[in-house]
Amino acid sequence: MKEGYIGILTSGGDASGMNATIRAITRSAICNGYKVKGIYRGYEGLINDEIRELTTEDVSNIIQRGGTILKTARSKDFETPEGRKKAYEVMQKEKIHTLFVIGGDGSLTGARIFAQEYDVPCIGLPGTIDNDLWGTDLTIGYDTALNTIVECVDKIRDTATSHERIFFVEVMGRDAGFLAQNSAIASGAEAAIIPEDQTDTDQLEEFIGRGFRKTKNSSIVIVTESPTGKGANYYAERVKREYPQYDVRVTILGHLQRGGSPSAGDRILASRLGCASIQAMMEGQRNVMIGIRNDKVVYVPFAEAIKKNKPIDKSLITVLNELSI
Ligand code: ATP
């Protein structure tokens, strides 16, 4: 066994497949002669020393479970230099030589700053349902969330069709429309309203303009949640005002999108990236996120991974538009 420990934490919003990632990192590390510590409640637990050793048995029977056995949290303290100093001291005390952070762009931003300040090796794994990290085609949790949304929309469609209604279904994604655009394609929805396509066109006007009710007696529009208030309720209110002839309803899917048993795709992705993260450490890599591009594992520097506004393939918009006539 090698000296010291690797430390694993999950941070930010939970995503299905985080447990499969913890399992993969732990088992791969042990397999290669490293000892492992689990850090509970993200950066908050690192600061507060909520840490204990993980064995191969500790990660048994979790590959199929949603959420995270290590718990997750958002830590205001870690955003301060004092908080990060405490985190560093705890790392030293616990003999953790490399930190593995599973989370989204916020979590990796934190890891980047921490690594710069204290020269500690950090390795990131993309754990977020939003799929908004650069340099990786997919993030862990995205596929499961997408499948959950599609299952829900299939059910909503029965009501929409029976009552001849327009449903605005709001999904997660924050500044990224991947969940909305691809769930719209997969569920046969009539339109998706996504942040990436809101620059110069009014997507509601476009959708109405396409004559959505000419051949159909109901419609489903998937809308990305909006920090600026332009979510499903906004568009539903507009339709009520501007097109009062339509019967409009809103469904906000909310937190049911995050949990649940991970899809096979997410379990495999988590397992591959988890093993690759240990490989990366053994190669001397640090301050990189382990991603997947064209089905190959890649190392993405933190600075690139956390760039804002990962572009969505605009051909997906054409696919939806052509198929929703
Ligand atoms: P999700 O995509 O699911 O929301 P996330 O990782 O983007 O996940 P955030 O809430 O943005 O979630 O970030 C998680 C945590 O990362 C924060 O609570 C904070 O502890 C840390 N963090 C975020 N930004 C910074 C920063 N600029 N400096 C230090 N730490 C940060």
JSON list of C-alpha atoms in Angstrom, two decimals, residues 64-255:
[
{"chain": "A", "resi": 64, "resn": "GLN", "atom": "CA", "xyz": [-27.51, 1.05, -8.96]},
{"chain": "A", "resi": 65, "resn": "ARG", "atom": "CA", "xyz": [-28.39, 3.73, -6.42]},
{"chain": "A", "resi": 66, "resn": "GLY", "atom": "CA", "xyz": [-29.16, 7.37, -7.18]},
{"chain": "A", "resi": 67, "resn": "GLY", "atom": "CA", "xyz": [-27.95, 10.24, -4.99]},
{"chain": "A", "resi": 68, "resn": "THR", "atom": "CA", "xyz": [-24.59, 10.01, -3.25]},
{"chain": "A", "resi": 69, "resn": "ILE", "atom": "CA", "xyz": [-23.57, 7.93, -0.24]},
{"chain": "A", "resi": 70, "resn": "LEU", "atom": "CA", "xyz": [-21.06, 10.67, 0.60]},
{"chain": "A", "resi": 71, "resn": "LYS", "atom": "CA", "xyz": [-23.88, 13.26, 0.72]},
{"chain": "A", "resi": 72, "resn": "THR", "atom": "CA", "xyz": [-23.47, 16.55, -1.07]},
{"chain": "A", "resi": 73, "resn": "ALA", "atom": "CA", "xyz": [-23.66, 20.17, -0.07]},
{"chain": "A", "resi": 74, "resn": "ARG", "atom": "CA", "xyz": [-23.08, 23.69, -1.27]},
{"chain": "A", "resi": 75, "resn": "SER", "atom": "CA", "xyz": [-20.39, 25.33, 0.84]},
{"chain": "A", "resi": 76, "resn": "LYS", "atom": "CA", "xyz": [-20.26, 29.10, 1.25]},
{"chain": "A", "resi": 77, "resn": "ASP", "atom": "CA", "xyz": [-17.20, 28.73, 3.49]},
{"chain": "A", "resi": 78, "resn": "PHE", "atom": "CA", "xyz": [-15.17, 27.10, 0.72]},
{"chain": "A", "resi": 79, "resn": "GLU", "atom": "CA", "xyz": [-15.71, 30.22, -1.38]},
{"chain": "A", "resi": 80, "resn": "THR", "atom": "CA", "xyz": [-13.65, 32.18, 1.17]},
{"chain": "A", "resi": 81, "resn": "PRO", "atom": "CA", "xyz": [-9.83, 32.04, 1.58]},
{"chain": "A", "resi": 82, "resn": "GLU", "atom": "CA", "xyz": [-10.29, 31.22, 5.28]},
{"chain": "A", "resi": 83, "resn": "GLY", "atom": "CA", "xyz": [-12.53, 28.26, 4.44]},
{"chain": "A", "resi": 84, "resn": "ARG", "atom": "CA", "xyz": [-10.06, 26.89, 1.90]},
{"chain": "A", "resi": 85, "resn": "LYS", "atom": "CA", "xyz": [-7.19, 27.31, 4.39]},
{"chain": "A", "resi": 86, "resn": "LYS", "atom": "CA", "xyz": [-9.10, 25.15, 6.85]},
{"chain": "A", "resi": 87, "resn": "ALA", "atom": "CA", "xyz": [-9.82, 22.62, 4.11]},
{"chain": "A", "resi": 88, "resn": "TYR", "atom": "CA", "xyz": [-6.10, 22.44, 3.33]},
{"chain": "A", "resi": 89, "resn": "GLU", "atom": "CA", "xyz": [-5.20, 21.93, 6.98]},
{"chain": "A", "resi": 90, "resn": "VAL", "atom": "CA", "xyz": [-7.72, 19.11, 7.26]},
{"chain": "A", "resi": 91, "resn": "MET", "atom": "CA", "xyz": [-6.29, 17.51, 4.11]},
{"chain": "A", "resi": 92, "resn": "GLN", "atom": "CA", "xyz": [-2.82, 17.58, 5.68]},
{"chain": "A", "resi": 93, "resn": "LYS", "atom": "CA", "xyz": [-4.10, 16.18, 8.96]},
{"chain": "A", "resi": 94, "resn": "GLU", "atom": "CA", "xyz": [-5.97, 13.37, 7.18]},
{"chain": "A", "resi": 95, "resn": "LYS", "atom": "CA", "xyz": [-2.91, 12.65, 4.98]},
{"chain": "A", "resi": 96, "resn": "ILE", "atom": "CA", "xyz": [-4.90, 13.13, 1.78]},
{"chain": "A", "resi": 97, "resn": "HIS", "atom": "CA", "xyz": [-2.47, 13.70, -1.09]},
{"chain": "A", "resi": 98, "resn": "THR", "atom": "CA", "xyz": [-4.92, 13.94, -4.02]},
{"chain": "A", "resi": 99, "resn": "LEU", "atom": "CA", "xyz": [-8.48, 15.25, -4.03]},
{"chain": "A", "resi": 100, "resn": "PHE", "atom": "CA", "xyz": [-11.11, 13.76, -6.35]},
{"chain": "A", "resi": 101, "resn": "VAL", "atom": "CA", "xyz": [-14.06, 16.09, -6.87]},
{"chain": "A", "resi": 102, "resn": "ILE", "atom": "CA", "xyz": [-17.27, 14.81, -8.44]},
{"chain": "A", "resi": 103, "resn": "GLY", "atom": "CA", "xyz": [-19.55, 17.72, -9.38]},
{"chain": "A", "resi": 104, "resn": "GLY", "atom": "CA", "xyz": [-20.52, 20.43, -11.83]},
{"chain": "A", "resi": 105, "resn": "ASP", "atom": "CA", "xyz": [-18.88, 23.64, -12.97]},
{"chain": "A", "resi": 106, "resn": "GLY", "atom": "CA", "xyz": [-19.12, 25.31, -9.55]},
{"chain": "A", "resi": 107, "resn": "SER", "atom": "CA", "xyz": [-17.44, 22.38, -7.85]},
{"chain": "A", "resi": 108, "resn": "LEU", "atom": "CA", "xyz": [-14.65, 22.27, -10.42]},
{"chain": "A", "resi": 109, "resn": "THR", "atom": "CA", "xyz": [-14.21, 26.05, -10.16]},
{"chain": "A", "resi": 110, "resn": "GLY", "atom": "CA", "xyz": [-13.68, 25.57, -6.44]},
{"chain": "A", "resi": 111, "resn": "ALA", "atom": "CA", "xyz": [-11.19, 22.75, -7.06]},
{"chain": "A", "resi": 112, "resn": "ARG", "atom": "CA", "xyz": [-9.26, 24.91, -9.51]},
{"chain": "A", "resi": 113, "resn": "ILE", "atom": "CA", "xyz": [-8.94, 27.81, -7.09]},
{"chain": "A", "resi": 114, "resn": "PHE", "atom": "CA", "xyz": [-7.97, 25.46, -4.24]},
{"chain": "A", "resi": 115, "resn": "ALA", "atom": "CA", "xyz": [-5.33, 23.72, -6.36]},
{"chain": "A", "resi": 116, "resn": "GLN", "atom": "CA", "xyz": [-3.84, 27.04, -7.40]},
{"chain": "A", "resi": 117, "resn": "GLU", "atom": "CA", "xyz": [-3.70, 28.38, -3.85]},
{"chain": "A", "resi": 118, "resn": "TYR", "atom": "CA", "xyz": [-2.25, 25.31, -2.13]},
{"chain": "A", "resi": 119, "resn": "ASP", "atom": "CA", "xyz": [-0.57, 23.35, -4.89]},
{"chain": "A", "resi": 120, "resn": "VAL", "atom": "CA", "xyz": [-2.60, 20.23, -4.10]},
{"chain": "A", "resi": 121, "resn": "PRO", "atom": "CA", "xyz": [-3.33, 17.78, -6.93]},
{"chain": "A", "resi": 122, "resn": "CYS", "atom": "CA", "xyz": [-7.05, 17.78, -7.75]},
{"chain": "A", "resi": 123, "resn": "ILE", "atom": "CA", "xyz": [-8.84, 15.61, -10.27]},
{"chain": "A", "resi": 124, "resn": "GLY", "atom": "CA", "xyz": [-12.39, 16.41, -11.36]},
{"chain": "A", "resi": 125, "resn": "LEU", "atom": "CA", "xyz": [-15.16, 14.14, -12.56]},
{"chain": "A", "resi": 126, "resn": "PRO", "atom": "CA", "xyz": [-18.14, 15.66, -14.37]},
{"chain": "A", "resi": 127, "resn": "GLY", "atom": "CA", "xyz": [-21.12, 14.85, -12.16]},
{"chain": "A", "resi": 128, "resn": "THR", "atom": "CA", "xyz": [-24.10, 16.97, -13.15]},
{"chain": "A", "resi": 129, "resn": "ILE", "atom": "CA", "xyz": [-27.40, 16.38, -14.92]},
{"chain": "A", "resi": 130, "resn": "ASP", "atom": "CA", "xyz": [-26.98, 19.61, -16.91]},
{"chain": "A", "resi": 131, "resn": "ASN", "atom": "CA", "xyz": [-24.27, 18.35, -19.32]},
{"chain": "A", "resi": 132, "resn": "ASP", "atom": "CA", "xyz": [-22.83, 21.87, -19.30]},
{"chain": "A", "resi": 133, "resn": "LEU", "atom": "CA", "xyz": [-19.13, 21.13, -18.84]},
{"chain": "A", "resi": 134, "resn": "TRP", "atom": "CA", "xyz": [-16.80, 21.83, -21.74]},
{"chain": "A", "resi": 135, "resn": "GLY", "atom": "CA", "xyz": [-14.44, 19.25, -23.18]},
{"chain": "A", "resi": 136, "resn": "THR", "atom": "CA", "xyz": [-16.68, 16.28, -22.47]},
{"chain": "A", "resi": 137, "resn": "ASP", "atom": "CA", "xyz": [-19.50, 15.03, -24.67]},
{"chain": "A", "resi": 138, "resn": "LEU", "atom": "CA", "xyz": [-21.41, 13.77, -21.65]},
{"chain": "A", "resi": 139, "resn": "THR", "atom": "CA", "xyz": [-21.60, 14.32, -17.91]},
{"chain": "A", "resi": 140, "resn": "ILE", "atom": "CA", "xyz": [-22.50, 11.66, -15.35]},
{"chain": "A", "resi": 141, "resn": "GLY", "atom": "CA", "xyz": [-26.23, 11.90, -14.56]},
{"chain": "A", "resi": 142, "resn": "TYR", "atom": "CA", "xyz": [-27.32, 13.55, -17.77]},
{"chain": "A", "resi": 143, "resn": "ASP", "atom": "CA", "xyz": [-28.52, 10.38, -19.52]},
{"chain": "A", "resi": 144, "resn": "THR", "atom": "CA", "xyz": [-30.56, 9.25, -16.52]},
{"chain": "A", "resi": 145, "resn": "ALA", "atom": "CA", "xyz": [-32.19, 12.67, -16.12]},
{"chain": "A", "resi": 146, "resn": "LEU", "atom": "CA", "xyz": [-32.98, 12.74, -19.83]},
{"chain": "A", "resi": 147, "resn": "ASN", "atom": "CA", "xyz": [-34.68, 9.35, -19.61]},
{"chain": "A", "resi": 148, "resn": "THR", "atom": "CA", "xyz": [-36.65, 10.43, -16.54]},
{"chain": "A", "resi": 149, "resn": "ILE", "atom": "CA", "xyz": [-37.90, 13.53, -18.34]},
{"chain": "A", "resi": 150, "resn": "VAL", "atom": "CA", "xyz": [-38.93, 11.52, -21.38]},
{"chain": "A", "resi": 151, "resn": "GLU", "atom": "CA", "xyz": [-40.85, 9.06, -19.20]},
{"chain": "A", "resi": 152, "resn": "CYS", "atom": "CA", "xyz": [-42.71, 11.97, -17.56]},
{"chain": "A", "resi": 153, "resn": "VAL", "atom": "CA", "xyz": [-43.47, 13.71, -20.83]},
{"chain": "A", "resi": 154, "resn": "ASP", "atom": "CA", "xyz": [-44.88, 10.48, -22.27]},
{"chain": "A", "resi": 155, "resn": "LYS", "atom": "CA", "xyz": [-47.38, 10.50, -19.40]},
{"chain": "A", "resi": 156, "resn": "ILE", "atom": "CA", "xyz": [-48.19, 14.18, -19.73]},
{"chain": "A", "resi": 157, "resn": "ARG", "atom": "CA", "xyz": [-48.87, 13.64, -23.42]},
{"chain": "A", "resi": 158, "resn": "ASP", "atom": "CA", "xyz": [-51.78, 11.33, -22.61]},
{"chain": "A", "resi": 159, "resn": "THR", "atom": "CA", "xyz": [-53.48, 14.17, -20.75]},
{"chain": "A", "resi": 160, "resn": "ALA", "atom": "CA", "xyz": [-52.49, 16.77, -23.32]},
{"chain": "A", "resi": 161, "resn": "THR", "atom": "CA", "xyz": [-54.00, 14.68, -26.10]},
{"chain": "A", "resi": 162, "resn": "SER", "atom": "CA", "xyz": [-57.16, 13.74, -24.22]},
{"chain": "A", "resi": 163, "resn": "HIS", "atom": "CA", "xyz": [-57.93, 17.31, -23.18]},
{"chain": "A", "resi": 164, "resn": "GLU", "atom": "CA", "xyz": [-56.51, 18.98, -26.31]},
{"chain": "A", "resi": 165, "resn": "ARG", "atom": "CA", "xyz": [-54.19, 21.21, -24.32]},
{"chain": "A", "resi": 166, "resn": "ILE", "atom": "CA", "xyz": [-50.85, 22.90, -24.69]},
{"chain": "A", "resi": 167, "resn": "PHE", "atom": "CA", "xyz": [-48.46, 21.83, -21.93]},
{"chain": "A", "resi": 168, "resn": "PHE", "atom": "CA", "xyz": [-45.36, 23.80, -21.07]},
{"chain": "A", "resi": 169, "resn": "VAL", "atom": "CA", "xyz": [-43.07, 21.38, -19.28]},
{"chain": "A", "resi": 170, "resn": "GLU", "atom": "CA", "xyz": [-40.17, 22.97, -17.40]},
{"chain": "A", "resi": 171, "resn": "VAL", "atom": "CA", "xyz": [-36.97, 20.98, -17.02]},
{"chain": "A", "resi": 172, "resn": "MET", "atom": "CA", "xyz": [-33.64, 21.64, -15.31]},
{"chain": "A", "resi": 173, "resn": "GLY", "atom": "CA", "xyz": [-30.48, 22.80, -17.04]},
{"chain": "A", "resi": 174, "resn": "ARG", "atom": "CA", "xyz": [-29.96, 26.33, -15.72]},
{"chain": "A", "resi": 175, "resn": "ASP", "atom": "CA", "xyz": [-28.03, 28.01, -18.55]},
{"chain": "A", "resi": 176, "resn": "ALA", "atom": "CA", "xyz": [-27.88, 24.89, -20.71]},
{"chain": "A", "resi": 177, "resn": "GLY", "atom": "CA", "xyz": [-30.58, 23.55, -23.02]},
{"chain": "A", "resi": 178, "resn": "PHE", "atom": "CA", "xyz": [-29.25, 20.00, -23.50]},
{"chain": "A", "resi": 179, "resn": "LEU", "atom": "CA", "xyz": [-31.93, 18.40, -21.32]},
{"chain": "A", "resi": 180, "resn": "ALA", "atom": "CA", "xyz": [-34.75, 20.42, -22.92]},
{"chain": "A", "resi": 181, "resn": "GLN", "atom": "CA", "xyz": [-33.65, 20.04, -26.53]},
{"chain": "A", "resi": 182, "resn": "ASN", "atom": "CA", "xyz": [-32.89, 16.34, -26.41]},
{"chain": "A", "resi": 183, "resn": "SER", "atom": "CA", "xyz": [-35.88, 15.40, -24.24]},
{"chain": "A", "resi": 184, "resn": "ALA", "atom": "CA", "xyz": [-38.07, 17.27, -26.73]},
{"chain": "A", "resi": 185, "resn": "ILE", "atom": "CA", "xyz": [-36.64, 15.22, -29.59]},
{"chain": "A", "resi": 186, "resn": "ALA", "atom": "CA", "xyz": [-36.92, 11.95, -27.65]},
{"chain": "A", "resi": 187, "resn": "SER", "atom": "CA", "xyz": [-40.48, 12.54, -26.47]},
{"chain": "A", "resi": 188, "resn": "GLY", "atom": "CA", "xyz": [-41.78, 13.86, -29.78]},
{"chain": "A", "resi": 189, "resn": "ALA", "atom": "CA", "xyz": [-42.55, 17.27, -28.26]},
{"chain": "A", "resi": 190, "resn": "GLU", "atom": "CA", "xyz": [-43.55, 20.08, -30.56]},
{"chain": "A", "resi": 191, "resn": "ALA", "atom": "CA", "xyz": [-40.91, 22.57, -29.44]},
{"chain": "A", "resi": 192, "resn": "ALA", "atom": "CA", "xyz": [-38.11, 23.29, -27.01]},
{"chain": "A", "resi": 193, "resn": "ILE", "atom": "CA", "xyz": [-37.36, 26.69, -25.59]},
{"chain": "A", "resi": 194, "resn": "ILE", "atom": "CA", "xyz": [-33.67, 26.75, -24.68]},
{"chain": "A", "resi": 195, "resn": "PRO", "atom": "CA", "xyz": [-31.29, 29.47, -23.48]},
{"chain": "A", "resi": 196, "resn": "GLU", "atom": "CA", "xyz": [-28.87, 28.94, -26.39]},
{"chain": "A", "resi": 197, "resn": "ASP", "atom": "CA", "xyz": [-31.53, 29.97, -28.90]},
{"chain": "A", "resi": 198, "resn": "GLN", "atom": "CA", "xyz": [-32.82, 33.09, -27.20]},
{"chain": "A", "resi": 199, "resn": "THR", "atom": "CA", "xyz": [-30.59, 35.71, -28.69]},
{"chain": "A", "resi": 200, "resn": "ASP", "atom": "CA", "xyz": [-32.53, 37.36, -31.47]},
{"chain": "A", "resi": 201, "resn": "THR", "atom": "CA", "xyz": [-35.67, 35.28, -31.97]},
{"chain": "A", "resi": 202, "resn": "ASP", "atom": "CA", "xyz": [-38.78, 34.96, -29.90]},
{"chain": "A", "resi": 203, "resn": "GLN", "atom": "CA", "xyz": [-39.09, 31.19, -29.66]},
{"chain": "A", "resi": 204, "resn": "LEU", "atom": "CA", "xyz": [-42.75, 31.34, -28.68]},
{"chain": "A", "resi": 205, "resn": "GLU", "atom": "CA", "xyz": [-43.61, 33.44, -31.74]},
{"chain": "A", "resi": 206, "resn": "GLU", "atom": "CA", "xyz": [-41.65, 31.02, -33.89]},
{"chain": "A", "resi": 207, "resn": "PHE", "atom": "CA", "xyz": [-43.47, 28.05, -32.48]},
{"chain": "A", "resi": 208, "resn": "ILE", "atom": "CA", "xyz": [-46.91, 29.62, -32.84]},
{"chain": "A", "resi": 209, "resn": "GLY", "atom": "CA", "xyz": [-45.90, 30.87, -36.29]},
{"chain": "A", "resi": 210, "resn": "ARG", "atom": "CA", "xyz": [-45.20, 27.33, -37.42]},
{"chain": "A", "resi": 211, "resn": "GLY", "atom": "CA", "xyz": [-48.91, 26.69, -36.98]},
{"chain": "A", "resi": 212, "resn": "PHE", "atom": "CA", "xyz": [-48.54, 24.13, -34.25]},
{"chain": "A", "resi": 213, "resn": "ARG", "atom": "CA", "xyz": [-52.20, 23.24, -34.15]},
{"chain": "A", "resi": 214, "resn": "LYS", "atom": "CA", "xyz": [-52.86, 22.79, -37.82]},
{"chain": "A", "resi": 215, "resn": "THR", "atom": "CA", "xyz": [-52.41, 19.06, -37.73]},
{"chain": "A", "resi": 216, "resn": "LYS", "atom": "CA", "xyz": [-52.47, 18.30, -34.02]},
{"chain": "A", "resi": 217, "resn": "ASN", "atom": "CA", "xyz": [-54.98, 18.69, -31.25]},
{"chain": "A", "resi": 218, "resn": "SER", "atom": "CA", "xyz": [-52.41, 19.11, -28.49]},
{"chain": "A", "resi": 219, "resn": "SER", "atom": "CA", "xyz": [-48.89, 20.34, -27.99]},
{"chain": "A", "resi": 220, "resn": "ILE", "atom": "CA", "xyz": [-46.00, 19.86, -25.65]},
{"chain": "A", "resi": 221, "resn": "VAL", "atom": "CA", "xyz": [-43.31, 22.48, -25.31]},
{"chain": "A", "resi": 222, "resn": "ILE", "atom": "CA", "xyz": [-40.25, 21.73, -23.18]},
{"chain": "A", "resi": 223, "resn": "VAL", "atom": "CA", "xyz": [-38.78, 24.83, -21.51]},
{"chain": "A", "resi": 224, "resn": "THR", "atom": "CA", "xyz": [-35.42, 25.14, -19.74]},
{"chain": "A", "resi": 225, "resn": "GLU", "atom": "CA", "xyz": [-35.74, 26.55, -16.23]},
{"chain": "A", "resi": 226, "resn": "SER", "atom": "CA", "xyz": [-34.70, 30.17, -16.18]},
{"chain": "A", "resi": 227, "resn": "PRO", "atom": "CA", "xyz": [-32.86, 32.13, -13.51]},
{"chain": "A", "resi": 228, "resn": "THR", "atom": "CA", "xyz": [-34.35, 35.29, -15.09]},
{"chain": "A", "resi": 229, "resn": "GLY", "atom": "CA", "xyz": [-37.96, 34.21, -14.77]},
{"chain": "A", "resi": 230, "resn": "LYS", "atom": "CA", "xyz": [-38.55, 33.11, -18.36]},
{"chain": "A", "resi": 231, "resn": "GLY", "atom": "CA", "xyz": [-39.50, 29.57, -17.48]},
{"chain": "A", "resi": 232, "resn": "ALA", "atom": "CA", "xyz": [-42.64, 27.58, -18.31]},
{"chain": "A", "resi": 233, "resn": "ASN", "atom": "CA", "xyz": [-44.95, 29.90, -16.34]},
{"chain": "A", "resi": 234, "resn": "TYR", "atom": "CA", "xyz": [-43.78, 32.92, -18.31]},
{"chain": "A", "resi": 235, "resn": "TYR", "atom": "CA", "xyz": [-44.59, 31.30, -21.65]},
{"chain": "A", "resi": 236, "resn": "ALA", "atom": "CA", "xyz": [-47.90, 29.87, -20.42]},
{"chain": "A", "resi": 237, "resn": "GLU", "atom": "CA", "xyz": [-48.99, 33.30, -19.21]},
{"chain": "A", "resi": 238, "resn": "ARG", "atom": "CA", "xyz": [-48.06, 34.80, -22.55]},
{"chain": "A", "resi": 239, "resn": "VAL", "atom": "CA", "xyz": [-50.11, 32.24, -24.45]},
{"chain": "A", "resi": 240, "resn": "LYS", "atom": "CA", "xyz": [-53.07, 32.83, -22.16]},
{"chain": "A", "resi": 241, "resn": "ARG", "atom": "CA", "xyz": [-52.80, 36.55, -22.84]},
{"chain": "A", "resi": 242, "resn": "GLU", "atom": "CA", "xyz": [-51.91, 36.53, -26.51]},
{"chain": "A", "resi": 243, "resn": "TYR", "atom": "CA", "xyz": [-53.77, 33.41, -27.68]},
{"chain": "A", "resi": 244, "resn": "PRO", "atom": "CA", "xyz": [-56.71, 33.02, -25.28]},
{"chain": "A", "resi": 245, "resn": "GLN", "atom": "CA", "xyz": [-58.33, 30.39, -27.50]},
{"chain": "A", "resi": 246, "resn": "TYR", "atom": "CA", "xyz": [-55.84, 27.78, -26.26]},
{"chain": "A", "resi": 247, "resn": "ASP", "atom": "CA", "xyz": [-56.14, 25.69, -23.11]},
{"chain": "A", "resi": 248, "resn": "VAL", "atom": "CA", "xyz": [-52.75, 25.94, -21.43]},
{"chain": "A", "resi": 249, "resn": "ARG", "atom": "CA", "xyz": [-51.16, 24.05, -18.54]},
{"chain": "A", "resi": 250, "resn": "VAL", "atom": "CA", "xyz": [-47.74, 24.05, -16.87]},
{"chain": "A", "resi": 251, "resn": "THR", "atom": "CA", "xyz": [-45.81, 21.16, -15.34]},
{"chain": "A", "resi": 252, "resn": "ILE", "atom": "CA", "xyz": [-42.56, 21.85, -13.54]},
{"chain": "A", "resi": 253, "resn": "LEU", "atom": "CA", "xyz": [-40.73, 18.57, -13.19]},
{"chain": "A", "resi": 254, "resn": "GLY", "atom": "CA", "xyz": [-38.39, 19.85, -10.47]},
{"chain": "A", "resi": 255, "resn": "HIS", "atom": "CA", "xyz": [-36.36, 17.53, -8.30]}
]
